[in-house]
Structure formats: structure tokens, C-alpha cells
Amino acid sequence: VQHACSTSLSDVSPVCSRSTAPAPCILQAGYSLTLTLPEDDRYYADKLDILERNGLGGSASFSLLRGEEPVPEMMGFLRLMQLSGSDCFLLESIFEAEVWAYLCQPVSAPNEAAVCSAMIDGAREALSHYCSSIDEDLALLRDGGLVPGSRQDMAVQVRLGEKEALDSLLGFFEGRGADLSALEYYQERRLKGLGLMDEEGKTTYDSFFKDGIA
């Protein structure tokens, strides 16, 4: 899996909010994550076609903020990147109109596990490149003698925002990966849509065979 993570300050879009009274500028900084579809993917052409038909391309950037979950489009991109094996039936032309909507929801347990594993590894790697921890940045802002509103103060806030966004992303995928059985996947959604599975996950067609209906 290839994924590109950008950490330069120019890729971060901070939001500066002030109260009505004069106060230091508090930045709400985040992290810009760039995902790139590997060109050596066996199904690269089919996957790229899906992305382009849905307003994306082979590479797309997503803004991450502390405490926010990944948007459906990002999850769809990730699932498409990891789509392999028996799940590749979704690439068939018969699913052309619906495939993106399917990808924006869990496809299968193996696919979701691969997404979680890739993002956990990526977030950990990105966090390892920082020379300070979240707690150290918080302490520096609290009592490190920085001049409020100074370039150094704002730089630390941006750096902290990036790490907090990555830490939230890591926590999200660690939690999701640990509870994959709680998710509803394409097969279950499809069977429920056809009335062949109830809300408890039990099939409703077994009685057809038992009663001699089919």
C-alpha cells in the first residue's frame, strides 16, 4: 500500500478564532493527508476510472482535525486502494453506478482490516518524525515562555495540531481494527436489502428449503 503523508506547514490550513475581547490567536491546525493509488496495482485502470467518475483522481488530499473521524470519501479511497481478492467483483461494470456508494461503507472484514493496518502504520510513522511529543508541546505553550501570537508560538500550535490530528487518526483506526465484527459489510447490507436477512443478522431464506418452497 502506498500512501503519502505531508507534514509541511504550507499544507495545513489553520483556523484562527478570537473571542470578542482581545486575546491571543488560538489556531485550530490539522494535518493534510495525501493518498495515492499505486500504479502497480493489478486493477489500477479500473480503480482510477472509479475515482475519476466520482470527482477524484489517482491522488487526493484530505484534511484531518483532532477528534474528527475520516470523511466517507477518504474511507472510500482507502477501501478502493485495498480492494483485492474476492472483493474485486465490485470492479465489474455491472456495479458502475453504485460502486462508490458501496465503497464509502465497509466492504468486507479483510478489506477493512487492511485499511486499518495501513493507516495505523502510516500514522505511527508520521508521528515518529516529530522531535517532540504532544505533552511536550502542551507544556511549552503553557509555561514555556513563548510570546503569545509570536511566530514561534504559532509554529508550536500548528505542530501540535498536526500531531493531535494524527493521534486522533491513529486512535480511530486502532479502535476500528479491534472491533471489526461490530461493522456491517456489503454482503449483510445486500441480503437485508433483498429481505433475506433480518436486523439480528439471521437469514430468512433457510425456511424456504426446510418447508420445500425452494
mmCIF file of C-alpha atoms in Angstrom:
data_model
loop_
_atom_site.group_PDB
_atom_site.id
_atom_site.type_symbol
_atom_site.label_atom_id
_atom_site.label_comp_id
_atom_site.label_asym_id
_atom_site.label_seq_id
_atom_site.Cartn_x
_atom_site.Cartn_y
_atom_site.Cartn_z
ATOM 1 C CA VAL A 1 0.000 0.000 0.000
ATOM 2 C CA GLN A 2 1.331 3.404 -0.911
ATOM 3 C CA HIS A 3 0.269 6.465 0.983
ATOM 4 C CA ALA A 4 1.874 9.885 1.107
ATOM 5 C CA CYS A 5 1.677 11.964 4.253
ATOM 6 C CA SER A 6 2.529 15.644 4.038
ATOM 7 C CA THR A 7 3.684 17.428 7.171
ATOM 8 C CA SER A 8 4.880 20.764 5.814
ATOM 9 C CA LEU A 9 3.194 23.780 7.361
ATOM 10 C CA SER A 10 2.141 25.021 3.940
ATOM 11 C CA ASP A 11 -0.208 22.050 3.648
ATOM 12 C CA VAL A 12 -2.011 22.852 6.879
ATOM 13 C CA SER A 13 -4.996 25.163 6.866
ATOM 14 C CA PRO A 14 -5.260 26.580 10.397
ATOM 15 C CA VAL A 15 -8.338 28.430 11.568
ATOM 16 C CA CYS A 16 -7.794 31.400 13.844
ATOM 17 C CA SER A 17 -10.643 32.188 16.220
ATOM 18 C CA ARG A 18 -10.827 35.061 18.704
ATOM 19 C CA SER A 19 -13.243 35.994 21.439
ATOM 20 C CA THR A 20 -14.824 39.454 21.400
ATOM 21 C CA ALA A 21 -12.172 40.653 23.853
ATOM 22 C CA PRO A 22 -8.549 40.941 22.685
ATOM 23 C CA ALA A 23 -6.848 37.582 23.153
ATOM 24 C CA PRO A 24 -4.005 35.546 21.701
ATOM 25 C CA CYS A 25 -4.766 33.854 18.406
ATOM 26 C CA ILE A 26 -5.691 30.203 19.025
ATOM 27 C CA LEU A 27 -5.014 28.096 15.977
ATOM 28 C CA GLN A 28 -7.066 25.064 15.061
ATOM 29 C CA ALA A 29 -4.436 23.335 12.969
ATOM 30 C CA GLY A 30 -4.672 19.921 11.405
ATOM 31 C CA TYR A 31 -2.876 17.527 9.117
ATOM 32 C CA SER A 32 -3.084 17.195 5.345
ATOM 33 C CA LEU A 33 -3.032 13.523 4.312
ATOM 34 C CA THR A 34 -2.381 12.649 0.658
ATOM 35 C CA LEU A 35 -3.431 9.214 -0.581
ATOM 36 C CA THR A 36 -2.065 7.889 -3.872
ATOM 37 C CA LEU A 37 -3.316 4.868 -5.783
ATOM 38 C CA PRO A 38 -0.287 2.658 -6.571
ATOM 39 C CA GLU A 39 0.283 2.462 -10.328
ATOM 40 C CA ASP A 40 1.473 -1.126 -9.990
ATOM 41 C CA ASP A 41 -1.913 -2.198 -8.635
ATOM 42 C CA ARG A 42 -3.247 -5.051 -10.774
ATOM 43 C CA TYR A 43 -6.576 -3.225 -11.108
ATOM 44 C CA TYR A 44 -5.136 0.275 -11.376
ATOM 45 C CA ALA A 45 -7.062 1.270 -14.517
ATOM 46 C CA ASP A 46 -10.412 0.092 -13.127
ATOM 47 C CA LYS A 47 -9.829 1.757 -9.760
ATOM 48 C CA LEU A 48 -8.663 5.017 -11.328
ATOM 49 C CA ASP A 49 -11.783 5.047 -13.517
ATOM 50 C CA ILE A 50 -13.968 4.788 -10.400
ATOM 51 C CA LEU A 51 -12.119 7.663 -8.718
ATOM 52 C CA GLU A 52 -12.312 9.904 -11.774
ATOM 53 C CA ARG A 53 -16.023 9.234 -12.269
ATOM 54 C CA ASN A 54 -16.553 10.421 -8.695
ATOM 55 C CA GLY A 55 -14.623 13.680 -8.929
ATOM 56 C CA LEU A 56 -11.308 12.403 -7.610
ATOM 57 C CA GLY A 57 -8.057 11.291 -9.227
ATOM 58 C CA GLY A 58 -5.218 8.891 -8.634
ATOM 59 C CA SER A 59 -4.075 11.136 -5.786
ATOM 60 C CA ALA A 60 -6.253 13.024 -3.315
ATOM 61 C CA SER A 61 -5.635 15.071 -0.153
ATOM 62 C CA PHE A 62 -7.826 15.056 2.946
ATOM 63 C CA SER A 63 -7.727 17.474 5.887
ATOM 64 C CA LEU A 64 -7.654 15.865 9.321
ATOM 65 C CA LEU A 65 -8.508 17.568 12.606
ATOM 66 C CA ARG A 66 -8.265 16.406 16.206
ATOM 67 C CA GLY A 67 -11.324 14.479 17.326
ATOM 68 C CA GLU A 68 -12.851 14.185 13.854
ATOM 69 C CA GLU A 69 -13.407 10.900 12.042
ATOM 70 C CA PRO A 70 -12.252 10.419 8.444
ATOM 71 C CA VAL A 71 -14.836 11.617 5.914
ATOM 72 C CA PRO A 72 -16.655 8.948 3.821
ATOM 73 C CA GLU A 73 -14.728 9.963 0.685
ATOM 74 C CA MET A 74 -11.417 9.244 2.413
ATOM 75 C CA MET A 75 -12.676 5.877 3.649
ATOM 76 C CA GLY A 76 -13.908 5.061 0.149
ATOM 77 C CA PHE A 77 -10.491 5.901 -1.317
ATOM 78 C CA LEU A 78 -8.766 3.730 1.294
ATOM 79 C CA ARG A 79 -11.078 0.763 0.708
ATOM 80 C CA LEU A 80 -10.589 1.054 -3.036
ATOM 81 C CA MET A 81 -6.808 1.086 -2.571
ATOM 82 C CA GLN A 82 -7.039 -2.105 -0.506
ATOM 83 C CA LEU A 83 -9.645 -3.844 -2.677
ATOM 84 C CA SER A 84 -8.308 -7.277 -3.638
ATOM 85 C CA GLY A 85 -9.179 -10.943 -3.984
ATOM 86 C CA SER A 86 -12.859 -11.869 -3.999
ATOM 87 C CA ASP A 87 -13.866 -8.263 -3.206
ATOM 88 C CA CYS A 88 -12.795 -7.215 -6.710
ATOM 89 C CA PHE A 89 -16.182 -8.297 -8.057
ATOM 90 C CA LEU A 90 -17.201 -4.722 -7.219
ATOM 91 C CA LEU A 91 -14.983 -3.519 -10.070
ATOM 92 C CA GLU A 92 -17.215 -5.223 -12.637
ATOM 93 C CA SER A 93 -19.133 -2.878 -14.935
ATOM 94 C CA ILE A 94 -22.495 -4.051 -13.584
ATOM 95 C CA PHE A 95 -21.715 -2.163 -10.351
ATOM 96 C CA GLU A 96 -20.524 1.007 -12.108
ATOM 97 C CA ALA A 97 -23.370 3.220 -10.897
ATOM 98 C CA GLU A 98 -23.302 2.073 -7.270
ATOM 99 C CA VAL A 99 -19.717 1.068 -6.541
ATOM 100 C CA TRP A 100 -18.614 4.356 -4.955
ATOM 101 C CA ALA A 101 -21.558 4.310 -2.544
ATOM 102 C CA TYR A 102 -20.637 0.733 -1.636
ATOM 103 C CA LEU A 103 -17.004 1.713 -1.026
ATOM 104 C CA CYS A 104 -17.994 4.549 1.297
ATOM 105 C CA GLN A 105 -19.292 1.848 3.649
ATOM 106 C CA PRO A 106 -17.437 -1.255 4.904
ATOM 107 C CA VAL A 107 -16.930 -3.800 2.110
ATOM 108 C CA SER A 108 -15.628 -6.865 3.950
ATOM 109 C CA ALA A 109 -13.759 -7.692 7.151
ATOM 110 C CA PRO A 110 -10.470 -8.451 5.347
ATOM 111 C CA ASN A 111 -10.677 -5.202 3.373
ATOM 112 C CA GLU A 112 -11.444 -3.136 6.467
ATOM 113 C CA ALA A 113 -8.646 -4.855 8.384
ATOM 114 C CA ALA A 114 -6.189 -3.995 5.606
ATOM 115 C CA VAL A 115 -7.320 -0.348 5.675
ATOM 116 C CA CYS A 116 -6.894 -0.147 9.448
ATOM 117 C CA SER A 117 -3.467 -1.796 9.370
ATOM 118 C CA ALA A 118 -2.182 0.526 6.643
ATOM 119 C CA MET A 119 -3.423 3.652 8.407
ATOM 120 C CA ILE A 120 -2.118 2.591 11.819
ATOM 121 C CA ASP A 121 1.328 2.023 10.326
ATOM 122 C CA GLY A 122 1.173 5.302 8.415
ATOM 123 C CA ALA A 123 0.067 7.381 11.408
ATOM 124 C CA ARG A 124 2.735 5.871 13.658
ATOM 125 C CA GLU A 125 5.415 6.529 11.061
ATOM 126 C CA ALA A 126 4.317 10.145 10.605
ATOM 127 C CA LEU A 127 4.270 10.765 14.370
ATOM 128 C CA SER A 128 7.760 9.299 14.713
ATOM 129 C CA HIS A 129 9.160 12.097 12.535
ATOM 130 C CA TYR A 130 8.392 14.790 15.129
ATOM 131 C CA CYS A 131 11.117 15.709 17.606
ATOM 132 C CA SER A 132 8.666 16.488 20.427
ATOM 133 C CA SER A 133 5.608 14.831 21.927
ATOM 134 C CA ILE A 134 2.099 16.221 22.291
ATOM 135 C CA ASP A 135 2.627 16.622 26.056
ATOM 136 C CA GLU A 136 5.898 18.457 25.488
ATOM 137 C CA ASP A 137 4.256 20.921 23.090
ATOM 138 C CA LEU A 138 1.381 21.481 25.514
ATOM 139 C CA ALA A 139 3.871 22.211 28.306
ATOM 140 C CA LEU A 140 5.794 24.582 26.045
ATOM 141 C CA LEU A 141 2.644 26.530 25.218
ATOM 142 C CA ARG A 142 1.529 26.555 28.850
ATOM 143 C CA ASP A 143 4.704 27.656 30.602
ATOM 144 C CA GLY A 144 7.499 27.705 28.038
ATOM 145 C CA GLY A 145 7.846 31.462 27.973
ATOM 146 C CA LEU A 146 6.599 31.868 24.398
ATOM 147 C CA VAL A 147 5.239 35.278 23.438
ATOM 148 C CA PRO A 148 1.512 34.814 22.658
ATOM 149 C CA GLY A 149 0.867 35.384 18.977
ATOM 150 C CA SER A 150 4.550 35.255 18.062
ATOM 151 C CA ARG A 151 5.758 33.224 15.090
ATOM 152 C CA GLN A 152 7.288 30.669 17.452
ATOM 153 C CA ASP A 153 4.075 30.397 19.447
ATOM 154 C CA MET A 154 2.009 29.873 16.290
ATOM 155 C CA ALA A 155 4.510 27.368 14.885
ATOM 156 C CA VAL A 156 4.235 25.259 18.042
ATOM 157 C CA GLN A 157 0.433 25.426 17.852
ATOM 158 C CA VAL A 158 0.476 24.246 14.245
ATOM 159 C CA ARG A 159 2.917 21.438 15.072
ATOM 160 C CA LEU A 160 0.744 20.405 17.996
ATOM 161 C CA GLY A 161 -2.375 20.454 15.813
ATOM 162 C CA GLU A 162 -0.740 18.167 13.293
ATOM 163 C CA LYS A 163 0.252 15.650 15.947
ATOM 164 C CA GLU A 164 -3.140 15.762 17.661
ATOM 165 C CA ALA A 165 -4.849 15.120 14.313
ATOM 166 C CA LEU A 166 -2.537 12.172 13.625
ATOM 167 C CA ASP A 167 -3.047 10.845 17.148
ATOM 168 C CA SER A 168 -6.828 11.009 16.648
ATOM 169 C CA LEU A 169 -6.476 9.201 13.331
ATOM 170 C CA LEU A 170 -4.355 6.507 14.976
ATOM 171 C CA GLY A 171 -6.886 6.060 17.779
ATOM 172 C CA PHE A 172 -9.775 5.857 15.320
ATOM 173 C CA PHE A 173 -8.224 3.064 13.258
ATOM 174 C CA GLU A 174 -6.880 1.191 16.292
ATOM 175 C CA GLY A 175 -10.372 1.142 17.774
ATOM 176 C CA ARG A 176 -11.983 0.193 14.484
ATOM 177 C CA GLY A 177 -9.481 -2.565 13.827
ATOM 178 C CA ALA A 178 -10.113 -4.053 17.260
ATOM 179 C CA ASP A 179 -13.877 -4.280 16.705
ATOM 180 C CA LEU A 180 -14.303 -5.337 13.074
ATOM 181 C CA SER A 181 -17.064 -7.804 13.967
ATOM 182 C CA ALA A 182 -19.313 -4.914 15.021
ATOM 183 C CA LEU A 183 -19.355 -3.456 11.498
ATOM 184 C CA GLU A 184 -21.916 -4.260 8.837
ATOM 185 C CA TYR A 185 -20.393 -5.242 5.498
ATOM 186 C CA TYR A 186 -21.582 -5.267 1.912
ATOM 187 C CA GLN A 187 -22.871 -8.843 1.985
ATOM 188 C CA GLU A 188 -25.047 -8.238 5.053
ATOM 189 C CA ARG A 189 -26.369 -4.951 3.677
ATOM 190 C CA ARG A 190 -27.188 -6.626 0.363
ATOM 191 C CA LEU A 191 -29.029 -9.533 1.984
ATOM 192 C CA LYS A 192 -31.031 -7.166 4.186
ATOM 193 C CA GLY A 193 -31.904 -5.077 1.157
ATOM 194 C CA LEU A 194 -33.287 -8.189 -0.519
ATOM 195 C CA GLY A 195 -35.198 -9.176 2.613
ATOM 196 C CA LEU A 196 -33.032 -12.274 3.069
ATOM 197 C CA MET A 197 -31.561 -11.267 6.433
ATOM 198 C CA ASP A 198 -33.222 -9.741 9.467
ATOM 199 C CA GLU A 199 -31.836 -6.952 11.658
ATOM 200 C CA GLU A 200 -30.303 -9.523 14.014
ATOM 201 C CA GLY A 201 -28.192 -10.913 11.183
ATOM 202 C CA LYS A 202 -30.162 -14.131 10.807
ATOM 203 C CA THR A 203 -31.013 -15.401 7.342
ATOM 204 C CA THR A 204 -34.681 -15.551 6.400
ATOM 205 C CA TYR A 205 -34.360 -17.973 3.469
ATOM 206 C CA ASP A 206 -33.467 -21.182 5.344
ATOM 207 C CA SER A 207 -37.169 -21.918 5.834
ATOM 208 C CA PHE A 208 -37.649 -21.937 2.059
ATOM 209 C CA PHE A 209 -35.640 -25.136 1.832
ATOM 210 C CA LYS A 210 -36.946 -26.648 5.077
ATOM 211 C CA ASP A 211 -40.558 -26.148 4.011
ATOM 212 C CA GLY A 212 -39.933 -27.345 0.494
ATOM 213 C CA ILE A 213 -40.618 -23.952 -1.037
ATOM 214 C CA ALA A 214 -37.338 -23.980 -2.989
#
